[in-house]
Short mmCIF file of C-alpha atoms in Angstrom, two decimals:
data_model
loop_
_atom_site.label_atom_id
_atom_site.label_comp_id
_atom_site.label_asym_id
_atom_site.label_seq_id
_atom_site.Cartn_x
_atom_site.Cartn_y
_atom_site.Cartn_z
CA MET A 66 4.71 -37.80 -4.87
CA ALA A 67 1.16 -38.07 -3.55
CA PRO A 68 0.14 -35.59 -0.85
CA THR A 69 0.08 -36.98 2.64
CA GLU A 70 -2.44 -36.00 5.29
CA ASP A 71 0.22 -33.78 6.85
CA LEU A 72 1.07 -31.89 3.66
CA PRO A 73 -1.74 -29.28 3.87
CA LYS A 74 -0.80 -28.63 7.50
CA GLN A 75 2.89 -28.31 6.64
CA LEU A 76 2.18 -26.02 3.68
CA GLU A 77 -0.11 -23.76 5.69
CA GLU A 78 2.42 -23.48 8.51
CA THR A 79 5.31 -22.78 6.13
CA ILE A 80 3.37 -20.16 4.17
CA ARG A 81 2.19 -18.53 7.41
CA ARG A 82 5.72 -18.42 8.87
CA ALA A 83 7.17 -16.99 5.64
CA ASN A 84 4.40 -14.39 5.52
CA THR A 85 5.07 -13.41 9.14
CA ILE A 86 8.77 -12.93 8.41
CA LEU A 87 7.95 -10.81 5.36
CA PHE A 88 5.34 -8.82 7.30
CA ARG A 89 7.84 -8.05 10.06
CA ARG A 90 10.38 -6.91 7.49
CA GLY A 91 8.12 -4.07 6.35
CA ARG A 92 6.68 -3.37 9.80
CA SER A 93 9.56 -1.11 10.91
CA ILE A 94 8.73 1.28 8.08
CA LEU A 95 5.07 1.36 9.12
CA ILE A 96 5.95 1.99 12.77
CA GLY A 97 8.22 4.86 11.74
CA ARG A 98 5.32 6.43 9.86
CA GLU A 99 2.77 5.58 12.56
CA ILE A 100 0.72 3.45 10.18
CA SER A 101 -1.02 0.28 11.35
CA ALA A 102 -0.93 -3.03 9.52
CA LEU A 103 -4.66 -2.65 8.84
CA GLN A 104 -4.08 0.77 7.28
CA PHE A 105 -1.31 -0.70 5.11
CA ASN A 106 -3.64 -3.49 3.98
CA ALA A 107 -6.30 -0.88 3.20
CA LEU A 108 -3.82 1.03 1.05
CA LEU A 109 -2.91 -2.21 -0.75
CA SER A 110 -6.59 -2.95 -1.40
CA ILE A 111 -7.19 0.51 -2.84
CA ARG A 112 -4.14 0.19 -5.08
CA GLU A 113 -5.12 -3.30 -6.25
CA PHE A 114 -8.86 -2.79 -6.75
CA GLY A 115 -9.07 0.95 -7.42
CA PRO A 116 -11.08 3.52 -5.47
CA LEU A 117 -13.27 1.72 -2.93
CA THR A 118 -16.40 2.56 -0.99
CA MET A 119 -16.32 2.04 2.77
CA GLY A 120 -18.45 -1.09 2.34
CA ASP A 121 -16.10 -2.55 -0.28
CA LEU A 122 -13.07 -1.72 1.84
CA GLY A 123 -14.67 -3.45 4.82
CA LYS A 124 -15.26 -6.56 2.72
CA HIS A 125 -11.66 -6.63 1.49
CA LEU A 126 -10.32 -6.24 5.03
CA PHE A 127 -12.94 -8.46 6.70
CA VAL A 128 -14.03 -5.66 9.04
CA ALA A 129 -17.34 -3.96 9.76
CA CYS A 130 -18.30 -0.93 7.70
CA SER A 131 -17.99 1.27 10.80
CA THR A 132 -14.42 0.03 11.31
CA ALA A 133 -13.61 0.76 7.66
CA THR A 134 -15.00 4.28 8.12
CA ASP A 135 -12.88 4.86 11.25
CA LEU A 136 -9.87 3.54 9.35
CA ALA A 137 -10.62 5.89 6.44
CA ASP A 138 -10.86 8.84 8.85
CA ARG A 139 -7.40 8.10 10.26
CA MET A 140 -5.86 7.57 6.82
CA GLU A 141 -7.42 10.76 5.51
CA ARG A 142 -6.03 12.74 8.48
CA ALA A 143 -2.60 11.22 7.72
CA LYS A 144 -2.98 12.37 4.08
CA LEU A 145 -2.68 8.80 2.75
CA VAL A 146 -6.09 8.79 1.05
CA GLU A 147 -8.89 11.15 0.18
CA ARG A 148 -12.60 10.62 -0.13
CA ALA A 149 -14.27 11.71 -3.34
CA ARG A 150 -17.77 11.44 -4.70
CA ASP A 151 -18.25 8.96 -7.52
CA GLU A 152 -18.59 10.73 -10.87
CA LYS A 153 -21.40 8.42 -12.03
CA ASP A 154 -23.38 8.38 -8.79
CA ARG A 155 -22.78 11.40 -6.56
CA ARG A 156 -24.32 9.56 -3.57
CA VAL A 157 -21.37 7.14 -3.55
CA VAL A 158 -18.13 8.13 -1.82
CA ARG A 159 -14.89 6.33 -2.69
CA MET A 160 -11.44 6.37 -1.16
CA HIS A 161 -8.56 7.26 -3.48
CA LEU A 162 -4.83 6.89 -2.83
CA LEU A 163 -2.85 10.08 -2.40
CA PRO A 164 0.86 10.36 -3.28
CA GLN A 165 1.87 9.87 0.37
CA GLY A 166 -0.14 6.63 0.54
CA GLU A 167 1.49 5.44 -2.68
CA GLU A 168 4.90 6.33 -1.23
CA VAL A 169 4.27 4.20 1.87
CA LEU A 170 3.25 1.24 -0.28
CA ASN A 171 6.27 1.60 -2.54
CA GLU A 172 8.67 1.88 0.40
CA VAL A 173 7.36 -1.18 2.24
CA ILE A 174 7.09 -3.31 -0.89
CA ALA A 175 10.61 -2.32 -1.98
CA GLU A 176 11.96 -3.36 1.43
CA ARG A 177 10.15 -6.69 1.23
CA GLN A 178 11.37 -7.32 -2.31
CA SER A 179 14.92 -6.44 -1.32
CA PHE A 180 14.72 -8.91 1.55
CA ILE A 181 13.42 -11.66 -0.74
CA GLY A 182 16.25 -10.84 -3.15
CA GLU A 183 18.77 -11.35 -0.34
CA VAL A 184 17.17 -14.67 0.59
CA ILE A 185 17.15 -16.12 -2.94
CA LYS A 186 20.38 -14.59 -4.27
CA ASP A 187 22.21 -17.92 -4.08
CA TYR A 188 19.44 -19.94 -5.73
CA THR A 189 20.39 -21.59 -8.99
CA ASP A 190 18.29 -20.77 -12.04
CA GLU A 191 16.67 -24.19 -11.73
CA GLU A 192 15.80 -23.66 -8.04
CA TYR A 193 14.34 -20.26 -8.80
CA GLU A 194 12.29 -21.57 -11.73
CA GLU A 195 11.03 -24.51 -9.66
CA LEU A 196 10.04 -22.19 -6.81
CA MET A 197 8.18 -19.84 -9.16
CA ARG A 198 6.41 -22.69 -10.97
CA SER A 199 5.26 -24.19 -7.67
CA LEU A 200 4.10 -20.89 -6.19
CA GLU A 201 2.29 -19.83 -9.37
CA LEU A 202 0.55 -23.21 -9.60
CA LEU A 203 -0.47 -23.03 -5.94
CA GLU A 204 -1.81 -19.49 -6.39
CA HIS A 205 -3.69 -20.48 -9.56
CA ARG A 206 -5.35 -23.47 -7.92
CA MET A 207 -6.23 -21.45 -4.84
CA GLU A 208 -7.89 -18.84 -7.08
CA LEU A 209 -9.91 -21.58 -8.79
CA LYS A 210 -11.10 -22.93 -5.43
CA ARG A 211 -11.95 -19.43 -4.20
CA SER A 212 -14.39 -18.84 -7.06
#
């Protein structure tokens, strides 16, 4: 089936709606811990990319360096992260995840994964495999276009 002009619009809307549902699923945990969505995304970035400078964190979150610094201050006060000087260049300061930050990530991600498990529990093996193939192909092609 050839893509129609509406397909990109439909895909974007569907992905966005699914992401919003998933986001809301983990949001109650964040609210209970008084953590913002931006702080959660910062924790995810640090886990995924390793210890980050304020500048790198700002780039990952699409925020100004000053905003990343304010965010780091709040997360450090909440004992989610700590700042540490880089071992190779002592002028550089990087944010590292602390156990409490890791715990928040694990809790939210586990809730999201549990929710997805509930949603797909009645999928046949073929439906699941087709879904995974399609999503992996979409992700792969998006990565190629991003580069």
